[in-house]
Amino acid sequence: MSQPTPTLTLVQGDITRQHVDAVVNAANSSLLGGGGVDGAIHRAGGPEILAECRALRASRYGRGLPAGRAVATTAGRLPARWVIHTVGPVYAEDEDRSALLASCYRESLRVADELGARTVAFPAVSTGVYGWPMEDGARIAVETVRTVRTRVEEVRFVLFDAPAYAAFEAAVR
């Protein structure tokens, strides 16, 4: 029996305020915080997230989390149970890295399934400082989530501004 695809929901707002089982963090490979979504999640979630990220670095990810992979920690003070950290690829005009970007969504949903998460909030991975064009990033995100076999019931794309929301709205249509 095939699993139904998750319901896709679009929200313009702050990913750190989403009441979901898991929030996906567009992390950098160090897992130790940064700017954008990564910094916001670490600030809002508090020191527990950083402590677990440091433990991951000390054990399995001494060189950092590779692009396209995902790993979970506590959500600390966020209104979620877990944070799933994924490292998106940096956009490059001369190299197709779209499979790595798709892997971020696929791997995050795989980790969500391992955790038993039913609701997952994603940012637009790689579309900020990593320079991925928003329309293409939205297309890859939506296509990937629609084709992955998962037990997640709702995927919520939480978009920071109106242009990002419009790009995802177009991709969903």
CSV table of C-alpha atoms in Angstrom, one decimal:
chain,number,residue,atom,x,y,z
A,1,MET,CA,0.0,0.0,0.0
A,2,SER,CA,1.5,3.3,-1.0
A,3,GLN,CA,1.6,6.1,1.5
A,4,PRO,CA,-0.3,9.3,0.8
A,5,THR,CA,1.7,12.4,0.0
A,6,PRO,CA,1.7,14.9,2.8
A,7,THR,CA,-0.5,17.9,2.8
A,8,LEU,CA,1.5,21.0,1.6
A,9,THR,CA,0.8,24.2,3.5
A,10,LEU,CA,2.4,27.6,2.8
A,11,VAL,CA,2.9,30.2,5.6
A,12,GLN,CA,4.5,33.5,5.4
A,13,GLY,CA,6.1,34.1,8.7
A,14,ASP,CA,8.7,33.1,11.3
A,15,ILE,CA,9.7,29.4,11.3
A,16,THR,CA,10.7,29.6,15.0
A,17,ARG,CA,7.1,30.2,16.0
A,18,GLN,CA,5.6,27.1,14.2
A,19,HIS,CA,3.8,24.6,16.4
A,20,VAL,CA,4.9,21.4,14.6
A,21,ASP,CA,6.7,18.2,15.5
A,22,ALA,CA,9.9,19.2,13.7
A,23,VAL,CA,11.4,22.4,12.4
A,24,VAL,CA,14.0,22.0,9.6
A,25,ASN,CA,17.0,24.3,10.0
A,26,ALA,CA,18.9,25.4,6.9
A,27,ALA,CA,22.1,24.9,8.8
A,28,ASN,CA,25.7,25.5,7.8
A,29,SER,CA,28.0,22.4,7.9
A,30,SER,CA,29.5,23.4,11.3
A,31,LEU,CA,26.1,22.9,13.0
A,32,LEU,CA,27.2,25.6,15.4
A,33,GLY,CA,24.8,28.4,14.3
A,34,GLY,CA,25.1,31.1,11.7
A,35,GLY,CA,23.0,33.7,10.1
A,36,GLY,CA,19.5,33.6,8.6
A,37,VAL,CA,17.2,30.7,9.5
A,38,ASP,CA,20.1,29.0,11.3
A,39,GLY,CA,20.9,31.9,13.6
A,40,ALA,CA,17.2,32.5,14.3
A,41,ILE,CA,16.6,28.9,15.3
A,42,HIS,CA,19.6,28.8,17.6
A,43,ARG,CA,18.7,32.1,19.2
A,44,ALA,CA,15.0,31.2,19.7
A,45,GLY,CA,15.7,27.5,20.7
A,46,GLY,CA,18.4,28.4,23.2
A,47,PRO,CA,21.6,26.7,24.4
A,48,GLU,CA,20.2,23.1,24.4
A,49,ILE,CA,20.3,23.0,20.5
A,50,LEU,CA,23.9,24.2,20.4
A,51,ALA,CA,24.9,21.7,23.1
A,52,GLU,CA,23.5,18.8,21.1
A,53,CYS,CA,25.1,20.1,17.9
A,54,ARG,CA,28.4,20.3,19.7
A,55,ALA,CA,28.0,16.7,20.8
A,56,LEU,CA,27.2,15.6,17.2
A,57,ARG,CA,30.4,17.4,16.0
A,58,ALA,CA,32.4,15.6,18.7
A,59,SER,CA,31.0,12.2,17.7
A,60,ARG,CA,29.7,11.5,14.2
A,61,TYR,CA,30.3,14.8,12.4
A,62,GLY,CA,33.8,15.9,13.3
A,63,ARG,CA,34.2,17.5,9.9
A,64,GLY,CA,30.7,18.9,9.9
A,65,LEU,CA,27.5,17.8,8.3
A,66,PRO,CA,27.9,17.3,4.6
A,67,ALA,CA,25.5,19.1,2.1
A,68,GLY,CA,22.4,17.1,1.4
A,69,ARG,CA,22.4,15.3,4.7
A,70,ALA,CA,20.2,15.8,7.8
A,71,VAL,CA,20.4,15.1,11.5
A,72,ALA,CA,18.1,15.9,14.4
A,73,THR,CA,18.5,17.5,17.8
A,74,THR,CA,16.2,18.8,20.5
A,75,ALA,CA,14.2,21.9,19.7
A,76,GLY,CA,15.1,23.5,23.0
A,77,ARG,CA,12.6,26.4,23.7
A,78,LEU,CA,11.0,26.3,20.3
A,79,PRO,CA,7.3,25.2,20.1
A,80,ALA,CA,8.4,22.0,18.3
A,81,ARG,CA,9.8,18.7,19.6
A,82,TRP,CA,12.8,18.5,17.3
A,83,VAL,CA,15.1,20.5,15.0
A,84,ILE,CA,16.2,18.7,11.8
A,85,HIS,CA,19.4,20.3,10.6
A,86,THR,CA,20.2,20.0,6.9
A,87,VAL,CA,23.0,21.7,4.9
A,88,GLY,CA,21.9,23.0,1.6
A,89,PRO,CA,24.3,23.4,-1.3
A,90,VAL,CA,25.7,26.8,-2.4
A,91,TYR,CA,24.2,27.7,-5.8
A,92,ALA,CA,26.6,27.6,-8.7
A,93,GLU,CA,25.7,28.7,-12.2
A,94,ASP,CA,28.4,26.4,-13.7
A,95,GLU,CA,27.4,23.2,-11.8
A,96,ASP,CA,24.0,21.5,-11.4
A,97,ARG,CA,23.7,20.9,-7.6
A,98,SER,CA,19.9,20.4,-7.7
A,99,ALA,CA,20.2,16.7,-6.6
A,100,LEU,CA,22.0,17.9,-3.4
A,101,LEU,CA,19.2,20.4,-2.8
A,102,ALA,CA,16.5,17.7,-3.3
A,103,SER,CA,18.5,15.5,-0.9
A,104,CYS,CA,18.1,18.1,1.8
A,105,TYR,CA,14.3,17.7,1.7
A,106,ARG,CA,14.4,13.9,1.2
A,107,GLU,CA,16.8,13.3,4.0
A,108,SER,CA,14.9,15.7,6.4
A,109,LEU,CA,11.7,13.7,5.8
A,110,ARG,CA,13.6,10.4,6.3
A,111,VAL,CA,14.8,11.8,9.7
A,112,ALA,CA,11.3,13.0,10.5
A,113,ASP,CA,10.0,9.5,9.8
A,114,GLU,CA,12.7,8.0,12.1
A,115,LEU,CA,11.5,10.4,14.9
A,116,GLY,CA,7.8,9.7,14.3
A,117,ALA,CA,7.2,13.4,13.3
A,118,ARG,CA,3.8,14.0,11.6
A,119,THR,CA,4.2,17.7,11.0
A,120,VAL,CA,7.3,19.3,9.6
A,121,ALA,CA,8.1,23.0,8.9
A,122,PHE,CA,10.7,23.7,6.2
A,123,PRO,CA,12.3,27.0,5.2
A,124,ALA,CA,13.3,27.6,1.6
A,125,VAL,CA,16.7,25.8,1.9
A,126,SER,CA,19.7,27.4,0.1
A,127,THR,CA,17.7,30.4,-1.2
A,128,GLY,CA,19.2,32.9,1.2
A,129,VAL,CA,22.9,33.6,1.5
A,130,TYR,CA,23.6,30.3,-0.4
A,131,GLY,CA,22.2,32.1,-3.5
A,132,TRP,CA,19.8,29.6,-4.9
A,133,PRO,CA,17.2,31.3,-7.2
A,134,MET,CA,13.9,31.3,-5.3
A,135,GLU,CA,11.7,30.0,-8.1
A,136,ASP,CA,14.0,27.1,-8.8
A,137,GLY,CA,14.5,26.3,-5.1
A,138,ALA,CA,10.7,26.3,-4.6
A,139,ARG,CA,10.2,24.0,-7.6
A,140,ILE,CA,12.8,21.5,-6.3
A,141,ALA,CA,11.3,21.6,-2.8
A,142,VAL,CA,7.8,21.0,-3.9
A,143,GLU,CA,8.6,18.3,-6.4
A,144,THR,CA,10.8,16.5,-3.9
A,145,VAL,CA,8.3,16.6,-1.1
A,146,ARG,CA,5.5,15.4,-3.5
A,147,THR,CA,7.5,12.3,-4.6
A,148,VAL,CA,9.1,11.2,-1.3
A,149,ARG,CA,7.5,8.2,0.5
A,150,THR,CA,7.0,9.5,4.1
A,151,ARG,CA,4.7,9.1,7.0
A,152,VAL,CA,4.7,12.9,7.6
A,153,GLU,CA,1.2,14.1,7.2
A,154,GLU,CA,1.8,17.9,6.8
A,155,VAL,CA,4.8,19.7,5.3
A,156,ARG,CA,4.6,23.3,6.0
A,157,PHE,CA,6.8,25.6,4.0
A,158,VAL,CA,7.4,28.7,6.1
A,159,LEU,CA,8.5,31.6,3.9
A,160,PHE,CA,10.1,34.7,5.2
A,161,ASP,CA,8.6,37.2,2.8
A,162,ALA,CA,6.0,37.8,0.1
A,163,PRO,CA,8.3,37.0,-2.9
A,164,ALA,CA,9.3,33.7,-1.4
A,165,TYR,CA,5.6,32.9,-0.6
A,166,ALA,CA,4.7,33.7,-4.2
A,167,ALA,CA,7.4,31.5,-5.6
A,168,PHE,CA,6.2,28.5,-3.5
A,169,GLU,CA,2.6,29.2,-4.3
A,170,ALA,CA,3.4,29.0,-8.0
A,171,ALA,CA,5.4,25.8,-7.5
A,172,VAL,CA,2.5,24.2,-5.7
A,173,ARG,CA,0.1,25.1,-8.5
